[in-house]
Amino acid sequence: MGLASAMSTALTGLSAAETTIDVVGNNLANSNTVGFKASEASFATQFLQTLALGAAPTENTGGTNPRQVGLGTMVADITPDFSQGTIEISSNPTDMAIQGDGFFIVQGGGGEHLYTRNGIFKMNSENQLVTITGNRVLGFGIDDDFQIQRTVLTPLTIPLGATAVAQPTANAWLEGTLSPTGDVADQGEIIQTNILGQGDHIYPTTALERDLAQGPNLTTALTALEEQDVGTGGMQPGQTFEYRFVYVQDDPDETGTEETNWSSLLITTEFTDSQVEIQNIPHAPDPIDGEPAPYDRVRIYRRDASETRFRQIRELPLGGAGPWDFIDDKAAGFYAADPVTYPAMDEGVLNGEFTYYVTFGRMTDPSSVADPEYNSRPSELSLPRAASNSRLLLRDLPTTTTTNADGWNSRRIWRRNNSSDDPQWHLVEEIPNVDQDVIVIDEMTDEVAFDQPVLDLDGPRIRPDTHLVDVVRRDGSSYENVFEEGVLEFTGRKGGRSLAMKEFTITEDSTVQDLMNFLEQALGIQRATGIDADQDIPPDAATNKQPGGFIEDGRINLLGNNGVDNALDIGLSGMLLRTESGEVLNVDLPWASVQDAVGESAVTDFLVYDSLGIPLRVRLTAALESRNSTSTTYRWFADSPDNDPLTGVGIAVGTGLITFDGEGNFVSATESTVSIERRHVSSASPLEFELDFTQISGLAANQSTLAVSRQDGSAPGVLTSFIVGEDGTISGVFSNGVTRDLGQLRLARFANAAGLEQRGQNLFAEGVNSGLPVHGDPGQQGIGTIIAGATELSNTDIGSNLIDLILASTMYRGNTRVITTAQQMLDELLALRR
């Protein structure tokens, strides 16, 4: 076996040399492969032929060593060198290098986990991070809120240009100067409408008719007969008597109303006359406008030479067969001695041009006659009628049912003399019914009428529960409905700045209170909450009323918050009504200021952003609320036209106090949170952010100023770039400057990295001797860190490998010499027989 064994042994050396050359060749071939780890072949002796085991020393011998002949070599190990490769900067942001121990975790074709040190990554069509061989890079992903989900390894996604993000505002920083000088803001602006009435009440719809009252018909002669029977009468010869005859129309107070065109008759008794008989008294007046005159009786008055006033002595009914005769036998002075039984004649007359209104009323306390709540709105105005030393007959008065819904139970007649300087209508008659056809003779002189109650032309005033479609406004003698069903488009002004348009749907059930609530909300009027008296919004100093809407004398009033920059205003085009037919009308409801706002204040407008990146407008107003010897306090009010509450249109989103000390330094701010509701959009609601007042000064200045220097919200932005940190966190940078986590790279390390199974394409798999992978974040648990924008070069040592190549070549040649020598010896052996 000697020569044959020598050849076999040399053959193992050739094989070992070839393996060395293979390993070195692979190292050199991958000297430019990123992340490649060079390997080294290690050898061990193969089997040995033992010729003798040797002997131990004895007394006679010194002992012998074993005699063993080696039978060659074998490859004991091909060990990868996982030492750090050189880090080289790359121009590709997706390239990464591991500084230290660890492997990138990637997904194999079968879904298994593989490992690599090659950090050349790129993006696929699904925006996933993959290796140059198409394996997906694994790590922790994120949820919809960009929170890293540290549960399951998933392919990392970097959606450049596809993902958008917004930053909701969490803080806003203010600066400026709020001066302690100036007026304290203790008074708000009050604006009000004209008087508004309730149009749903029943009212007279026609005007009365008026005529001159007609006197007795004297076409039939009045004859005085002197009676000779002295003993039957009390008159004395030579006495003179004057008689007057007056038509009377019955009225509700049962005293009767007299016309003024009376007729007079003068009689003087002679000789022994003791009585007077008057014959042919007319029993029926002439018609008026073709209709019978509305008189019921005729009254006879008398006075003698010693009297200045006529006394009623007899009353005769009209109608029947007539004419009537009458005998008077009372002595001079008889009637004057009994003024109760024989009342004096009312000789009052009208002079001027008169017009009349009629209202329905409720007969209650006499003091309520002029109260608009006890009177309907007036009828049409009658045509004017002139009167000269006469009286006017009023007829065709409007009527209604006794069961009317408003409880009217009387009619009231109101008169104005157009010839006088008095522009008002005064009560001249009240009729205690609403359904009867009555005729009234107006005999009240102007002197008496001027002391009578005055007509309120606006009628019953609106109340909070009045329906908007029933609200009327008087314009002269006409009445117009202010609202109708539709959508009210309201645009107000506050502090001289326009507010956003708000809409209010008017239905048949909408009330005045609903409108006031809407206007309060749309104008951002803030009321006291009643929770903390020390911090609450103070009332108006002039009226002691809380800010907001209220009704006073039929007028809608709006009281704004204190301070000049909280002053309210509604222009002529501030209210537009889009009717159900689509027509847009201007609501004829003028507003006038009746109290000016007072107080030092400042205002600023700025934008914030909700969770969807929607810009929200905010107006911040600060008003000087109080000051004393040690401090100054301003109240801030925040409005946002983009506030979107669950119900209503309120724009008020916050209020609080700012306090400065005696040196103008900021001391404290209460309730510095602004809360904007976002109920009808999908963004997070409410958006709440803090106001930082620390940079505001409380020093004296000519004018207070306020501004927002910055806020930390942003509009929507798309992902434009990303950064990978040393800890493996992938942070996306969006076009709006916001950064968000996009994922977390995870690395793995092994107890024996040399025990990994190489799969080619720079990939390793778990080996039977590698140990289980230990996953962790870069920089933790003995795992190296990530260097982004760089690659780890191959750790092949070309010089060392070339030396190894030379040594392997020498080894190979040496082993071939062994084979050659053995062959020559065999040849010589075969040649012995020759």
Coordinates of C-alpha atoms in Angstrom, one line a residue, residues 243-451:
Y243 CA -136.3 126.2 22.5
R244 CA -133.8 123.9 20.7
F245 CA -134.7 120.7 19.0
V246 CA -131.9 118.0 18.6
Y247 CA -131.9 114.6 16.9
V248 CA -130.5 111.9 19.2
Q249 CA -128.9 108.6 18.2
D250 CA -128.9 105.8 20.8
D251 CA -125.5 104.7 21.9
P252 CA -124.2 101.9 24.1
D253 CA -124.0 104.1 27.2
E254 CA -127.8 104.8 26.9
T255 CA -127.4 108.5 27.2
G256 CA -127.7 109.1 23.5
T257 CA -125.4 111.0 21.1
E258 CA -126.8 114.3 19.7
E259 CA -126.2 115.9 16.3
T260 CA -125.3 119.5 16.2
N261 CA -127.4 120.9 13.4
W262 CA -130.1 121.8 16.0
S263 CA -133.0 124.1 15.3
S264 CA -134.0 126.9 17.6
L265 CA -137.4 128.6 18.3
L266 CA -137.7 131.9 20.3
I267 CA -141.1 132.5 22.1
T268 CA -142.2 135.4 24.4
T269 CA -145.3 135.1 26.5
E270 CA -147.8 138.0 26.4
F271 CA -150.7 139.2 28.6
T272 CA -151.8 136.4 30.8
D273 CA -150.2 133.5 29.0
S274 CA -149.2 130.6 31.4
Q275 CA -148.1 127.9 29.0
V276 CA -146.8 127.3 25.5
E277 CA -147.9 124.6 23.0
I278 CA -145.5 123.7 20.3
Q279 CA -147.0 121.9 17.4
N280 CA -145.7 120.0 14.3
I281 CA -142.5 118.7 15.8
P282 CA -140.9 116.6 12.9
H283 CA -141.1 112.8 13.6
A284 CA -138.5 111.6 10.9
P285 CA -135.3 113.2 9.6
D286 CA -134.4 113.4 5.9
P287 CA -132.4 110.3 4.5
I288 CA -128.6 110.3 4.4
D289 CA -127.1 109.0 1.1
G290 CA -130.5 107.5 0.3
E291 CA -130.8 105.6 3.5
P292 CA -132.9 106.5 6.6
A293 CA -131.2 108.7 9.1
P294 CA -129.9 106.8 12.1
Y295 CA -131.8 108.7 14.8
D296 CA -134.0 107.4 17.5
R297 CA -135.4 110.4 19.4
V298 CA -135.7 114.1 19.3
R299 CA -134.8 116.2 22.4
I300 CA -136.2 119.5 23.4
Y301 CA -134.1 122.0 25.3
R302 CA -135.1 125.4 26.8
R303 CA -133.6 128.4 28.4
D304 CA -134.9 131.7 29.6
A305 CA -133.4 135.2 29.6
S306 CA -131.7 134.6 33.0
E307 CA -129.9 131.3 31.9
T308 CA -126.9 130.8 29.8
R309 CA -127.3 127.1 29.2
F310 CA -130.1 125.1 27.7
R311 CA -131.8 122.4 29.8
Q312 CA -133.3 119.2 28.5
I313 CA -137.1 119.4 29.2
R314 CA -138.6 116.7 27.0
E315 CA -137.6 113.7 24.8
L316 CA -139.9 112.3 22.1
P317 CA -139.5 109.2 20.0
L318 CA -139.1 109.4 16.3
G319 CA -141.2 107.4 13.8
G320 CA -144.9 106.6 14.0
A321 CA -147.7 108.8 12.6
G322 CA -146.3 112.1 13.9
P323 CA -145.7 115.0 13.8
W324 CA -145.7 115.6 17.5
D325 CA -147.1 118.4 19.7
F326 CA -145.6 119.6 23.0
I327 CA -146.9 121.8 25.8
D328 CA -144.5 123.6 28.2
D329 CA -145.9 125.3 31.3
K330 CA -142.9 125.6 33.6
A331 CA -141.9 129.0 34.9
A332 CA -138.6 130.6 34.3
G333 CA -135.8 129.1 36.3
F334 CA -137.7 125.9 37.0
Y335 CA -135.5 123.6 35.0
A336 CA -132.2 125.2 36.2
A337 CA -133.2 124.5 39.8
D338 CA -133.0 120.7 39.1
P339 CA -129.9 120.1 37.0
V340 CA -130.0 116.3 37.7
T341 CA -133.4 115.8 36.3
Y342 CA -133.0 118.4 33.6
P343 CA -129.3 118.1 32.4
A344 CA -127.6 120.9 30.5
M345 CA -127.2 120.6 26.8
D346 CA -123.8 119.6 25.4
E347 CA -123.0 122.3 22.9
G348 CA -119.6 121.0 21.9
V349 CA -118.9 121.1 18.2
L350 CA -116.2 119.9 15.8
N351 CA -114.1 122.2 13.7
G352 CA -111.4 120.9 11.3
E353 CA -110.7 118.0 9.0
F354 CA -110.9 114.6 10.7
T355 CA -109.8 111.0 9.9
Y356 CA -110.6 107.9 11.9
Y357 CA -109.2 104.5 12.7
V358 CA -111.1 101.6 14.3
T359 CA -109.5 98.9 16.4
F360 CA -110.8 95.8 18.2
G361 CA -110.2 95.8 21.9
R362 CA -110.6 94.0 25.1
M363 CA -112.6 95.8 27.8
T364 CA -110.7 95.3 31.0
D365 CA -109.1 97.8 33.3
P366 CA -109.7 101.3 31.8
S367 CA -105.9 101.9 32.1
S368 CA -105.4 99.2 29.4
V369 CA -107.3 101.1 26.7
A370 CA -104.1 102.4 25.1
D371 CA -102.1 99.3 25.8
P372 CA -101.2 97.7 22.4
E373 CA -101.7 94.3 24.0
Y374 CA -105.4 95.2 24.4
N375 CA -105.9 96.6 21.0
S376 CA -105.8 95.1 17.5
R377 CA -103.9 96.8 14.8
P378 CA -106.1 99.5 13.3
S379 CA -108.4 99.4 10.3
E380 CA -107.9 101.2 7.1
L381 CA -107.8 104.9 7.6
S382 CA -111.1 106.6 6.8
L383 CA -111.2 109.4 4.2
P384 CA -110.9 112.8 5.7
R385 CA -114.1 114.8 6.4
A386 CA -114.3 118.4 7.2
A387 CA -116.6 119.7 10.0
S388 CA -117.5 123.3 11.0
N389 CA -119.4 123.8 14.2
S390 CA -121.0 120.5 13.7
R391 CA -120.7 116.9 14.6
L392 CA -119.9 113.8 12.5
L393 CA -122.0 110.7 12.2
L394 CA -119.9 107.5 12.0
R395 CA -121.4 104.4 10.5
D396 CA -120.5 101.1 8.8
L397 CA -118.1 100.2 11.6
P398 CA -116.1 96.9 10.9
T399 CA -117.3 93.9 12.9
T400 CA -116.2 90.4 13.8
T401 CA -117.6 87.5 15.6
T402 CA -118.1 87.4 19.4
T403 CA -116.2 84.1 19.5
N404 CA -113.1 85.4 17.8
A405 CA -109.8 83.7 18.7
D406 CA -108.3 86.9 20.2
G407 CA -111.0 87.5 22.7
W408 CA -111.9 91.0 21.3
N409 CA -115.1 92.3 22.9
S410 CA -115.2 95.9 22.0
R411 CA -114.5 98.4 19.2
R412 CA -112.6 101.6 19.7
I413 CA -112.8 104.6 17.5
W414 CA -109.7 106.9 17.3
R415 CA -109.7 110.3 15.7
R416 CA -107.1 112.8 14.5
N417 CA -107.7 116.4 13.5
N418 CA -105.6 117.0 10.4
S419 CA -106.1 120.7 10.9
S420 CA -104.3 120.7 14.3
D421 CA -100.6 120.3 15.2
D422 CA -101.3 117.0 17.0
P423 CA -100.2 114.1 14.8
Q424 CA -101.8 111.4 17.0
W425 CA -105.2 109.6 17.0
H426 CA -107.1 109.9 20.2
L427 CA -109.9 107.7 21.6
V428 CA -113.3 109.2 21.0
E429 CA -115.6 106.3 21.5
E430 CA -115.6 102.7 22.8
I431 CA -118.4 100.3 21.7
P432 CA -118.9 97.4 24.1
N433 CA -119.5 94.8 21.3
V434 CA -117.9 93.7 18.1
D435 CA -120.7 92.2 16.1
Q436 CA -123.6 94.8 16.1
D437 CA -124.3 97.3 13.5
V438 CA -124.1 100.6 15.4
I439 CA -123.9 104.3 14.4
V440 CA -121.9 106.8 16.4
I441 CA -122.1 110.6 16.5
D442 CA -118.7 112.1 17.3
E443 CA -119.3 115.1 19.5
M444 CA -116.0 115.2 21.4
T445 CA -114.2 118.5 21.1
D446 CA -110.5 118.6 20.5
E447 CA -109.9 120.0 23.9
V448 CA -111.4 116.9 25.4
A449 CA -110.0 114.5 22.9
F450 CA -106.4 115.6 23.5
D451 CA -106.7 114.2 27.1

